[in-house]
Amino acid sequence: MKDFIHDICVVGGAGHIGLPFALVFAEKGFNVAVYDINQVALDTIGKGIVPFMEDGAELLLKKALAAKNLTLSNDAQIVSQSKNIVITIGTPVDEFLNPEFKIITATFEKILPFLNEDQLLILRSTVFPGTTDWLAQWLKSKGKMPLISFCPERVVQGKAIEEILNLPQIVCGITPEAEQAASDLFNLIGVEIVRLTPLEGEFSKLFSNAYRYITFAIANQFYMITTSAGVDYERVMDGVKYHYPRLDGLVGAGFSAGPCLFKDTMQLNSFAKNEFFLGQAAMNVNEGLVLFVTDRLGVKYDLKNTTIGLLGMAFKPNNDDARASLSYKMKKVLTFKAKKVITTDPYVTSDHDLMPLAEVVDQSDVLILCVPHKQYEHLETKGKPIVDIWGFLGNGTLF
Ligand SMILES: NC(=O)c1ccc[n+]([C@@H]2O[C@H](COP(=O)([O-])OP(=O)(O)OC[C@H]3O[C@@H](n4cnc5c(N)ncnc54)[C@H](O)[C@@H]3O)[C@@H](O)[C@H]2O)c1
């Protein structure tokens, strides 16, 4: 039996899912290694700075660094020194909306020499159904036989620290031993365990995201129908939901974006041989909402002579993550049609074109609330018209 230095190595551990996971386990007293190819992010983390917004993460990071139970490395060899290997790399879809396997295979090619049969490998990234079984076969063909499990991450970005500790953990093993070893690990942080087979678990994660994506699409489609009819969707929604629990699940309209919901719905569509019609419809509705807004603006305003100000460039409220944000689709479409498009966001740091809120309000003829960050709650628009599909400002549908 091999002696290990680290209890856990999180591969992709500088990312949005890997880092909170590493910090939660470090806080519980585990000796955690973070392996990531992003040296800039590792340097930032090493200085006690979390590279993205995540509630409670900075405090845990500072504690872990002080306690010396967090090791940061860009050298794959650290995998060989770790008992449990947790994979949290990104799993995007390609330009044809099919899963991008190259990232997974490249990662495993890199860590392959450092895997052994005394280790537990936990796939935590969201994967195409069948990936865990494929991985087990592939590793076996290379003569590597760690215990292999799939334990999907289901937290919502920004609340990961709290949710890792409170959500039940779906645990799936390639073998009963792998399932038990993964359960034992999560038992140590006191979460409830739900056992599924790997294929069931892979579906469960994709269903979670596709279900949410479709739920948002229902609201967005209702919004477009009512708005086209000159009716305020918020009023219809509030009226129909009043003391009517069967519609508790009906939500407000909003730009449904980000690095997960769209791509995981497309992963499922790809698995379903492009016959996941509900998922495709949800994609058309959610992506189409931007075009609906820009089209209506074009009817109401002479866009060639109109400066448009976009408020909120992150993919969701009160977060700094601009990955796959529909605000950028809005910007692209309007840049083509309008005199000028100017943008602002209180959190996003990755975009050098952003301007202060007051300047955007001053210089714009029309504003669009792309993301309802809390800073916009009492927004002073100085008489400028504002499009608010979210119903956030309480003014009803203004266009
Ligand atoms: N972001 C979410 O809210 C969320 C929620 C649940 C599940 N997920 C899933 O978690 C996974 C990770 O998502 P994320 O948002 O954390 O992505 P991310 O891009 O923030 O993090 C991925 C990390 O992996 C690193 N990486 C890439 N290739 C590597 C390699 N070969 N070796 C080591 N490190 C490597 C990157 O540098 C990056 O730091 C995805 O499968 C995603 O679908 C995400």
PDB file of C-alpha atoms in Angstrom, residues 129-130 133 150 152 170-172 179 195-207:
ATOM      1  CA  PRO A 129     -23.648   9.941 -20.430  1.00  0.00           C
ATOM      2  CA  GLY A 130     -21.330   6.932 -20.594  1.00  0.00           C
ATOM      3  CA  ASP A 133     -17.734   3.743 -18.037  1.00  0.00           C
ATOM      4  CA  PHE A 150     -18.757   9.730 -10.625  1.00  0.00           C
ATOM      5  CA  PRO A 152     -21.533  15.186  -9.817  1.00  0.00           C
ATOM      6  CA  ILE A 170     -25.021  11.638  -5.657  1.00  0.00           C
ATOM      7  CA  VAL A 171     -22.402   8.882  -5.583  1.00  0.00           C
ATOM      8  CA  CYS A 172     -21.861   6.384  -8.390  1.00  0.00           C
ATOM      9  CA  GLU A 179     -19.026   3.455  -4.721  1.00  0.00           C
ATOM     10  CA  ARG A 195     -26.420   6.060  -4.654  1.00  0.00           C
ATOM     11  CA  LEU A 196     -26.962   5.670  -8.391  1.00  0.00           C
ATOM     12  CA  THR A 197     -25.195   3.807 -11.171  1.00  0.00           C
ATOM     13  CA  PRO A 198     -22.729   5.925 -13.190  1.00  0.00           C
ATOM     14  CA  LEU A 199     -25.105   6.225 -16.149  1.00  0.00           C
ATOM     15  CA  GLU A 200     -28.007   7.169 -13.857  1.00  0.00           C
ATOM     16  CA  GLY A 201     -25.810   9.725 -12.117  1.00  0.00           C
ATOM     17  CA  GLU A 202     -24.649  11.255 -15.399  1.00  0.00           C
ATOM     18  CA  PHE A 203     -28.269  11.608 -16.519  1.00  0.00           C
ATOM     19  CA  SER A 204     -29.278  13.031 -13.133  1.00  0.00           C
ATOM     20  CA  LYS A 205     -26.818  15.899 -13.474  1.00  0.00           C
ATOM     21  CA  LEU A 206     -27.753  16.696 -17.083  1.00  0.00           C
ATOM     22  CA  PHE A 207     -31.456  16.486 -16.206  1.00  0.00           C
TER      23      PHE A 207
END
